[in-house]
Structure formats: C-alpha cells, structure tokens
Amino acid sequence: MLGRLNHVAIAVADAEKAAKIYGTAFGAEISATVPLPEHGVITVFATLPNTKIEFIQPLGADSPIAKFVERNPDGGIHHICYEVPDIIAARDNLIKEGARVLGDGQPKIGAHGKPVLFLHPKDFSGALVEIEQASEIEQS
Amino acid sequence: MLGRLNHVAIAVADAEKAAKIYGTAFGAEISATVPLPEHGVITVFATLPNTKIEFIQPLGADSPIAKFVERNPDGGIHHICYEVPDIIAARDNLIKEGARVLGDGQPKIGAHGKPVLFLHPKDFSGALVEIEQASEIEQS
C-alpha cells in the first residue's frame, strides 16, 4: 500500500535561504536549521497542512547531494518520499514488478530515524523516490 | 497562507505507463487517462492518502511540456503545486517579497478548473512552483 507523501526534498546550496521565502511570502512554519553530519546534509523544513518541504544542503566532503547541487547551482527537486506501512513488503513487491532498489537492498536508517530505501529514477519517470517505513507500524 | 500540497507533477512521454507501477507495486488508485487539449497535456493521477501525483504527457505540437520531455526522455518532476486560500493576495505577497510570477501575472484557469499562477524556479530553489486557488474559498 502506498502511504502518505512524507516530503518533497529540494537540494540547494543554502537550505536556510531557500526556505525563507516560504515563511515570508506564504507564512509557512519554517523549522530550525539542523546539521545531520551522519547523513551529509543540513536540513530545514517548511510545514504545509498535509506534508512538508525538506530543504537539504550538502554538508561535508562526502555529502550524497554534493554532485546534484554542483550540477544544479540554483537547486532543484532532489527526491520525493512516500510512506509505506511495511518497507520489506513494499521492497519485495517493487522488485517483483521490475523496479530497481538502490544500494544493497537493505533499508538504512534515514534522516528521520526510520528505515528507508531509494528506488531507481529510471523506474519512476525520472524521479528519485524514497520509501520510508510509516511510523504507525513498528518493524520487528 | 500556504495551503496543502495539491500535487507533484511528473512529466513523461507516456503518462499511463508511468503511473502503472504506482498501481501494481504500491496498490495506489490510478485514475483514467484524460486528454486536456486546451492545456496541451494528457493526465493520469495516482492518489495518495494526503495528496496526488499527476503524470502529464505532452499533447499536440504546442504542448507546454514538450521541450521538458525532450530534454528529459526518462521523464522528471516538472512542478509542485501549492494551494493558497486567496491567489491574488498570495501573488501580491510573493511580488512584495521579490518572487517573479510567470506570464502576465493574471491567474489562468488551470487543468483542475481553478485559477493558477506559476512562479519562477530561480526564486524557488530551482523548482517550478504552481499556486492554485484552494477550492474552499470562492474568488469574487
């Protein structure tokens, strides 16, 4: 089952600056700026009534988004994240349907502290898709 | 005020084919395929609990997304659409904050039959942003 759109992630050179107009022009709630060195990003969130926009900025030499921001100096939509009730079941279903799971296929703990996987953009219309274990169900 | 994320629009060469895996692998509800000749697109929706993914395919020689799909043959995220309670107030606020509104600045009737405006990607971290009049409030 496809759950909520958890967030749209926009990668930029300066996350705080990028989020600012969502506050000033739209009156959206903007989070604090949080460095996540273990994920190689700095994050800022803009909260919408039904989801959130996550601004991510490269942090450190090995940041997984460094090349994206180099190629897109103005920034750009980096990925979209869907919640799934059971990430293992979702992964197995995706593989059965011919979709490619990036990395070794084992969920990693993502920036929100939940298991995540990334799916190949070529199987999702050019969009990098993250699936995240929904918080409602615990993984055993 | 920033309202709901109405949709994420993914532009592709074949909208029906692109939406398919959202149904087969994720069990999402997939809409019928609807040609909108007056907007130069064919649309298919995948419904999530909190928003929707809109697949758009070029229709006709003057399709506004023809060039995007030419440049991105695998497809790609084309824009994100936010609802606003009052599109004129939102526009004026955006301009006051230095954001550029595309076209002549007058809302057009979008693919969902509601007034919309598009904002310059350079002012939104490289993301093309559509704002749409929320359905809850009528424009006078």
CSV table of C-alpha atoms in Angstrom, one decimal:
chain,number,residue,atom,x,y,z
A,1,MET,CA,0.0,0.0,0.0
A,2,LEU,CA,1.1,3.5,-0.8
A,3,GLY,CA,1.0,5.7,2.2
A,4,ARG,CA,1.4,9.5,2.6
A,5,LEU,CA,3.7,11.7,0.6
A,6,ASN,CA,6.0,12.3,3.6
A,7,HIS,CA,8.0,15.1,1.9
A,8,VAL,CA,9.4,16.6,-1.2
A,9,ALA,CA,13.2,17.2,-0.9
A,10,ILE,CA,14.7,20.2,-2.5
A,11,ALA,CA,18.5,20.2,-2.7
A,12,VAL,CA,20.2,23.7,-2.6
A,13,ALA,CA,23.4,25.4,-1.7
A,14,ASP,CA,21.8,27.2,1.2
A,15,ALA,CA,18.8,25.5,2.8
A,16,GLU,CA,18.0,28.3,5.2
A,17,LYS,CA,18.0,30.9,2.5
A,18,ALA,CA,15.9,28.6,0.3
A,19,ALA,CA,13.2,28.1,2.9
A,20,LYS,CA,13.0,31.7,3.8
A,21,ILE,CA,10.5,32.8,1.1
A,22,TYR,CA,8.1,30.0,2.2
A,23,GLY,CA,7.9,31.9,5.5
A,24,THR,CA,8.0,35.5,4.3
A,25,ALA,CA,5.7,35.2,1.3
A,26,PHE,CA,3.5,32.2,2.2
A,27,GLY,CA,3.5,32.4,6.0
A,28,ALA,CA,4.6,28.8,6.3
A,29,GLU,CA,6.2,27.5,9.5
A,30,ILE,CA,9.9,27.1,9.0
A,31,SER,CA,11.9,24.8,11.2
A,32,ALA,CA,15.3,25.3,12.7
A,33,THR,CA,18.4,24.5,10.6
A,34,VAL,CA,19.6,21.1,11.6
A,35,PRO,CA,23.0,19.7,10.5
A,36,LEU,CA,23.0,15.9,10.2
A,37,PRO,CA,26.7,15.1,9.7
A,38,GLU,CA,25.9,11.3,9.6
A,39,HIS,CA,23.8,11.9,6.5
A,40,GLY,CA,26.0,14.6,5.0
A,41,VAL,CA,23.2,17.2,4.9
A,42,ILE,CA,21.9,20.3,6.6
A,43,THR,CA,18.1,20.3,6.8
A,44,VAL,CA,15.3,22.9,7.1
A,45,PHE,CA,11.6,22.1,6.8
A,46,ALA,CA,8.7,24.1,5.6
A,47,THR,CA,5.5,22.7,7.0
A,48,LEU,CA,2.3,22.5,4.9
A,49,PRO,CA,-1.0,21.3,6.2
A,50,ASN,CA,-0.7,17.9,4.6
A,51,THR,CA,3.1,17.3,4.1
A,52,LYS,CA,6.4,19.1,4.3
A,53,ILE,CA,9.1,20.5,2.0
A,54,GLU,CA,12.5,19.5,3.1
A,55,PHE,CA,15.4,21.7,2.1
A,56,ILE,CA,18.7,19.8,2.1
A,57,GLN,CA,22.1,21.4,1.8
A,58,PRO,CA,25.4,19.5,1.3
A,59,LEU,CA,27.4,19.0,4.5
A,60,GLY,CA,31.0,17.7,4.3
A,61,ALA,CA,33.1,16.4,1.5
A,62,ASP,CA,31.2,13.1,1.1
A,63,SER,CA,27.7,14.6,1.0
A,64,PRO,CA,25.4,12.4,-1.1
A,65,ILE,CA,23.9,15.6,-2.6
A,66,ALA,CA,27.1,17.5,-3.4
A,67,LYS,CA,27.2,16.5,-7.1
A,68,PHE,CA,23.5,17.3,-7.5
A,69,VAL,CA,24.0,20.8,-6.2
A,70,GLU,CA,27.1,21.2,-8.3
A,71,ARG,CA,25.0,20.3,-11.4
A,72,ASN,CA,22.1,22.4,-10.3
A,73,PRO,CA,23.6,25.6,-8.8
A,74,ASP,CA,20.1,27.1,-8.4
A,75,GLY,CA,18.9,24.0,-6.6
A,76,GLY,CA,16.3,21.5,-7.7
A,77,ILE,CA,13.8,18.9,-6.6
A,78,HIS,CA,16.0,16.0,-5.4
A,79,HIS,CA,13.6,13.3,-4.4
A,80,ILE,CA,10.1,12.6,-3.2
A,81,CYS,CA,9.4,10.4,-0.2
A,82,TYR,CA,6.4,8.0,0.2
A,83,GLU,CA,5.5,6.3,3.4
A,84,VAL,CA,4.8,2.6,3.2
A,85,PRO,CA,3.3,0.5,6.0
A,86,ASP,CA,5.8,-2.3,5.6
A,87,ILE,CA,9.1,-1.4,3.9
A,88,ILE,CA,10.2,-5.0,3.4
A,89,ALA,CA,6.9,-6.0,1.8
A,90,ALA,CA,7.0,-2.8,-0.3
A,91,ARG,CA,10.6,-3.6,-1.4
A,92,ASP,CA,9.7,-7.2,-2.4
A,93,ASN,CA,6.7,-6.0,-4.3
A,94,LEU,CA,8.7,-3.4,-6.1
A,95,ILE,CA,11.3,-5.9,-7.1
A,96,LYS,CA,8.6,-8.3,-8.3
A,97,GLU,CA,7.3,-5.6,-10.5
A,98,GLY,CA,10.7,-4.9,-12.0
A,99,ALA,CA,11.7,-1.8,-10.1
A,100,ARG,CA,15.3,-1.4,-9.0
A,101,VAL,CA,16.1,-0.7,-5.4
A,102,LEU,CA,19.4,1.3,-5.0
A,103,GLY,CA,22.3,0.1,-2.8
A,104,ASP,CA,22.3,-3.4,-1.3
A,105,GLY,CA,18.5,-3.5,-0.9
A,106,GLN,CA,18.7,-3.4,2.9
A,107,PRO,CA,16.8,-0.5,4.4
A,108,LYS,CA,19.0,2.1,6.1
A,109,ILE,CA,18.0,4.5,8.9
A,110,GLY,CA,17.1,7.7,7.2
A,111,ALA,CA,17.3,11.3,8.3
A,112,HIS,CA,14.0,11.0,10.3
A,113,GLY,CA,15.3,7.9,12.2
A,114,LYS,CA,13.1,5.5,10.2
A,115,PRO,CA,14.1,2.7,7.8
A,116,VAL,CA,14.3,4.0,4.2
A,117,LEU,CA,15.2,2.7,0.7
A,118,PHE,CA,15.8,4.6,-2.5
A,119,LEU,CA,14.4,3.5,-5.9
A,120,HIS,CA,15.9,3.9,-9.3
A,121,PRO,CA,14.7,7.1,-11.1
A,122,LYS,CA,14.5,5.3,-14.4
A,123,ASP,CA,11.7,3.1,-13.0
A,124,PHE,CA,9.9,6.2,-11.6
A,125,SER,CA,9.7,8.6,-14.6
A,126,GLY,CA,13.0,10.2,-13.8
A,127,ALA,CA,12.1,10.9,-10.2
A,128,LEU,CA,14.3,9.7,-7.4
A,129,VAL,CA,11.8,8.0,-5.0
A,130,GLU,CA,12.5,7.3,-1.3
A,131,ILE,CA,10.2,5.0,0.6
A,132,GLU,CA,10.1,5.3,4.3
A,133,GLN,CA,8.6,3.0,6.9
A,134,ALA,CA,5.5,4.7,8.2
A,135,SER,CA,5.7,5.5,11.9
A,136,GLU,CA,2.3,3.8,12.7
A,137,ILE,CA,3.8,0.3,12.4
A,138,GLU,CA,6.9,-1.0,14.2
A,139,GLN,CA,9.3,-3.2,12.3
A,140,SER,CA,10.1,-6.4,14.1
B,1,MET,CA,-1.0,31.4,4.0
B,2,LEU,CA,0.4,28.3,2.4
B,3,GLY,CA,-2.2,25.6,1.9
B,4,ARG,CA,-2.0,22.0,1.0
B,5,LEU,CA,0.5,20.5,-1.4
B,6,ASN,CA,-2.1,19.8,-4.1
B,7,HIS,CA,0.1,17.7,-6.3
B,8,VAL,CA,3.5,16.8,-7.6
B,9,ALA,CA,3.5,16.8,-11.4
B,10,ILE,CA,5.8,14.4,-13.2
B,11,ALA,CA,6.2,15.0,-17.0
B,12,VAL,CA,6.8,11.9,-19.1
B,13,ALA,CA,6.4,10.6,-22.6
B,14,ASP,CA,3.7,8.1,-21.6
B,15,ALA,CA,1.6,9.1,-18.6
B,16,GLU,CA,-0.4,5.9,-18.4
B,17,LYS,CA,2.7,3.7,-18.5
B,18,ALA,CA,4.5,5.9,-15.9
B,19,ALA,CA,1.5,5.7,-13.5
B,20,LYS,CA,1.2,1.9,-13.8
B,21,ILE,CA,3.9,0.9,-11.3
B,22,TYR,CA,2.2,3.0,-8.6
B,23,GLY,CA,-0.8,0.7,-9.0
B,24,THR,CA,1.0,-2.6,-9.5
B,25,ALA,CA,3.7,-2.3,-6.9
B,26,PHE,CA,2.2,0.1,-4.4
B,27,GLY,CA,-1.5,-0.6,-4.8
B,28,ALA,CA,-2.3,3.1,-5.4
B,29,GLU,CA,-5.5,4.1,-7.0
B,30,ILE,CA,-4.8,5.2,-10.6
B,31,SER,CA,-7.2,7.5,-12.5
B,32,ALA,CA,-8.4,7.2,-16.0
B,33,THR,CA,-6.2,8.8,-18.7
B,34,VAL,CA,-7.7,12.2,-19.6
B,35,PRO,CA,-6.6,14.3,-22.6
B,36,LEU,CA,-6.8,18.0,-21.9
B,37,PRO,CA,-6.2,19.5,-25.4
B,38,GLU,CA,-6.8,23.1,-24.1
B,39,HIS,CA,-3.8,22.6,-21.8
B,40,GLY,CA,-1.7,20.6,-24.2
B,41,VAL,CA,-1.4,17.6,-21.9
B,42,ILE,CA,-2.7,14.1,-21.2
B,43,THR,CA,-3.1,13.5,-17.4
B,44,VAL,CA,-3.2,10.4,-15.2
B,45,PHE,CA,-3.3,10.7,-11.4
B,46,ALA,CA,-2.1,8.4,-8.7
B,47,THR,CA,-3.9,9.0,-5.4
B,48,LEU,CA,-2.0,9.1,-2.1
B,49,PRO,CA,-3.8,9.5,1.3
B,50,ASN,CA,-2.7,13.1,1.6
B,51,THR,CA,-2.1,14.4,-2.0
B,52,LYS,CA,-1.7,13.1,-5.5
B,53,ILE,CA,0.9,12.5,-8.1
B,54,GLU,CA,0.0,13.9,-11.5
B,55,PHE,CA,1.5,12.4,-14.6
B,56,ILE,CA,1.5,14.7,-17.5
B,57,GLN,CA,2.2,13.8,-21.1
B,58,PRO,CA,2.7,16.2,-24.0
B,59,LEU,CA,-0.4,16.5,-26.2
B,60,GLY,CA,-0.2,18.4,-29.5
B,61,ALA,CA,2.5,20.4,-31.2
B,62,ASP,CA,2.3,23.4,-28.8
B,63,SER,CA,2.3,21.4,-25.6
B,64,PRO,CA,3.9,23.5,-22.8
B,65,ILE,CA,5.8,20.4,-21.6
B,66,ALA,CA,7.1,19.1,-25.0
B,67,LYS,CA,10.5,20.6,-24.5
B,68,PHE,CA,10.8,19.4,-20.9
B,69,VAL,CA,10.1,15.8,-22.1
B,70,GLU,CA,12.5,16.2,-25.0
B,71,ARG,CA,15.3,17.3,-22.6
B,72,ASN,CA,14.3,14.6,-20.1
B,73,PRO,CA,13.5,11.5,-22.1
B,74,ASP,CA,13.0,9.4,-18.9
B,75,GLY,CA,10.7,12.0,-17.5
B,76,GLY,CA,11.2,14.1,-14.5
B,77,ILE,CA,9.5,16.1,-11.8
B,78,HIS,CA,8.0,19.1,-13.6
B,79,HIS,CA,6.4,21.2,-10.9
B,80,ILE,CA,4.9,21.2,-7.4
B,81,CYS,CA,1.5,22.8,-6.8
B,82,TYR,CA,0.6,24.5,-3.5
B,83,GLU,CA,-3.0,25.6,-2.7
B,84,VAL,CA,-3.5,29.1,-1.4
B,85,PRO,CA,-6.6,30.5,0.1
B,86,ASP,CA,-6.5,33.7,-2.0
B,87,ILE,CA,-4.4,33.6,-5.1
B,88,ILE,CA,-4.4,37.4,-5.6
B,89,ALA,CA,-3.2,38.1,-2.1
B,90,ALA,CA,-0.6,35.3,-2.4
B,91,ARG,CA,0.6,36.8,-5.7
B,92,ASP,CA,0.9,40.3,-4.3
B,93,ASN,CA,2.7,39.0,-1.3
B,94,LEU,CA,5.1,37.0,-3.5
B,95,ILE,CA,5.9,40.0,-5.6
B,96,LYS,CA,6.4,42.1,-2.5
B,97,GLU,CA,9.0,39.5,-1.3
B,98,GLY,CA,10.8,39.7,-4.7
B,99,ALA,CA,9.5,36.5,-6.3
B,100,ARG,CA,8.8,36.5,-10.0
B,101,VAL,CA,5.3,35.5,-11.3
B,102,LEU,CA,5.5,34.0,-14.8
B,103,GLY,CA,3.4,35.2,-17.7
B,104,ASP,CA,1.4,38.4,-17.3
B,105,GLY,CA,0.7,37.9,-13.6
B,106,GLN,CA,-3.0,37.3,-14.2
B,107,PRO,CA,-4.3,33.9,-12.9
B,108,LYS,CA,-5.3,31.5,-15.6
B,109,ILE,CA,-7.8,28.6,-15.3
B,110,GLY,CA,-5.6,25.5,-14.7
B,111,ALA,CA,-6.1,21.9,-15.5
B,112,HIS,CA,-8.4,21.4,-12.4
B,113,GLY,CA,-10.7,24.3,-13.4
B,114,LYS,CA,-9.3,26.6,-10.7
B,115,PRO,CA,-7.2,29.9,-11.0
B,116,VAL,CA,-3.5,29.2,-11.1
B,117,LEU,CA,-0.2,31.0,-11.4
B,118,PHE,CA,3.3,29.8,-12.0
B,119,LEU,CA,6.4,31.2,-10.1
B,120,HIS,CA,9.9,31.5,-11.4
B,121,PRO,CA,12.1,28.4,-10.5
B,122,LYS,CA,15.0,30.7,-9.7
B,123,ASP,CA,13.1,32.1,-6.8
B,124,PHE,CA,12.2,28.6,-5.5
B,125,SER,CA,15.4,26.7,-5.4
B,126,GLY,CA,15.2,25.5,-9.0
B,127,ALA,CA,11.7,24.1,-8.5
B,128,LEU,CA,8.8,25.3,-10.8
B,129,VAL,CA,6.0,26.2,-8.4
B,130,GLU,CA,2.3,26.4,-9.3
B,131,ILE,CA,0.0,28.1,-6.9
B,132,GLU,CA,-3.7,27.2,-7.1
B,133,GLN,CA,-6.7,28.8,-5.6
B,134,ALA,CA,-8.0,26.5,-2.9
B,135,SER,CA,-11.5,25.2,-3.5
B,136,GLU,CA,-12.7,26.1,-0.1
B,137,ILE,CA,-12.9,29.8,-0.8
B,138,GLU,CA,-14.6,31.4,-3.8
B,139,GLN,CA,-13.0,34.2,-5.7
B,140,SER,CA,-15.3,37.2,-6.1
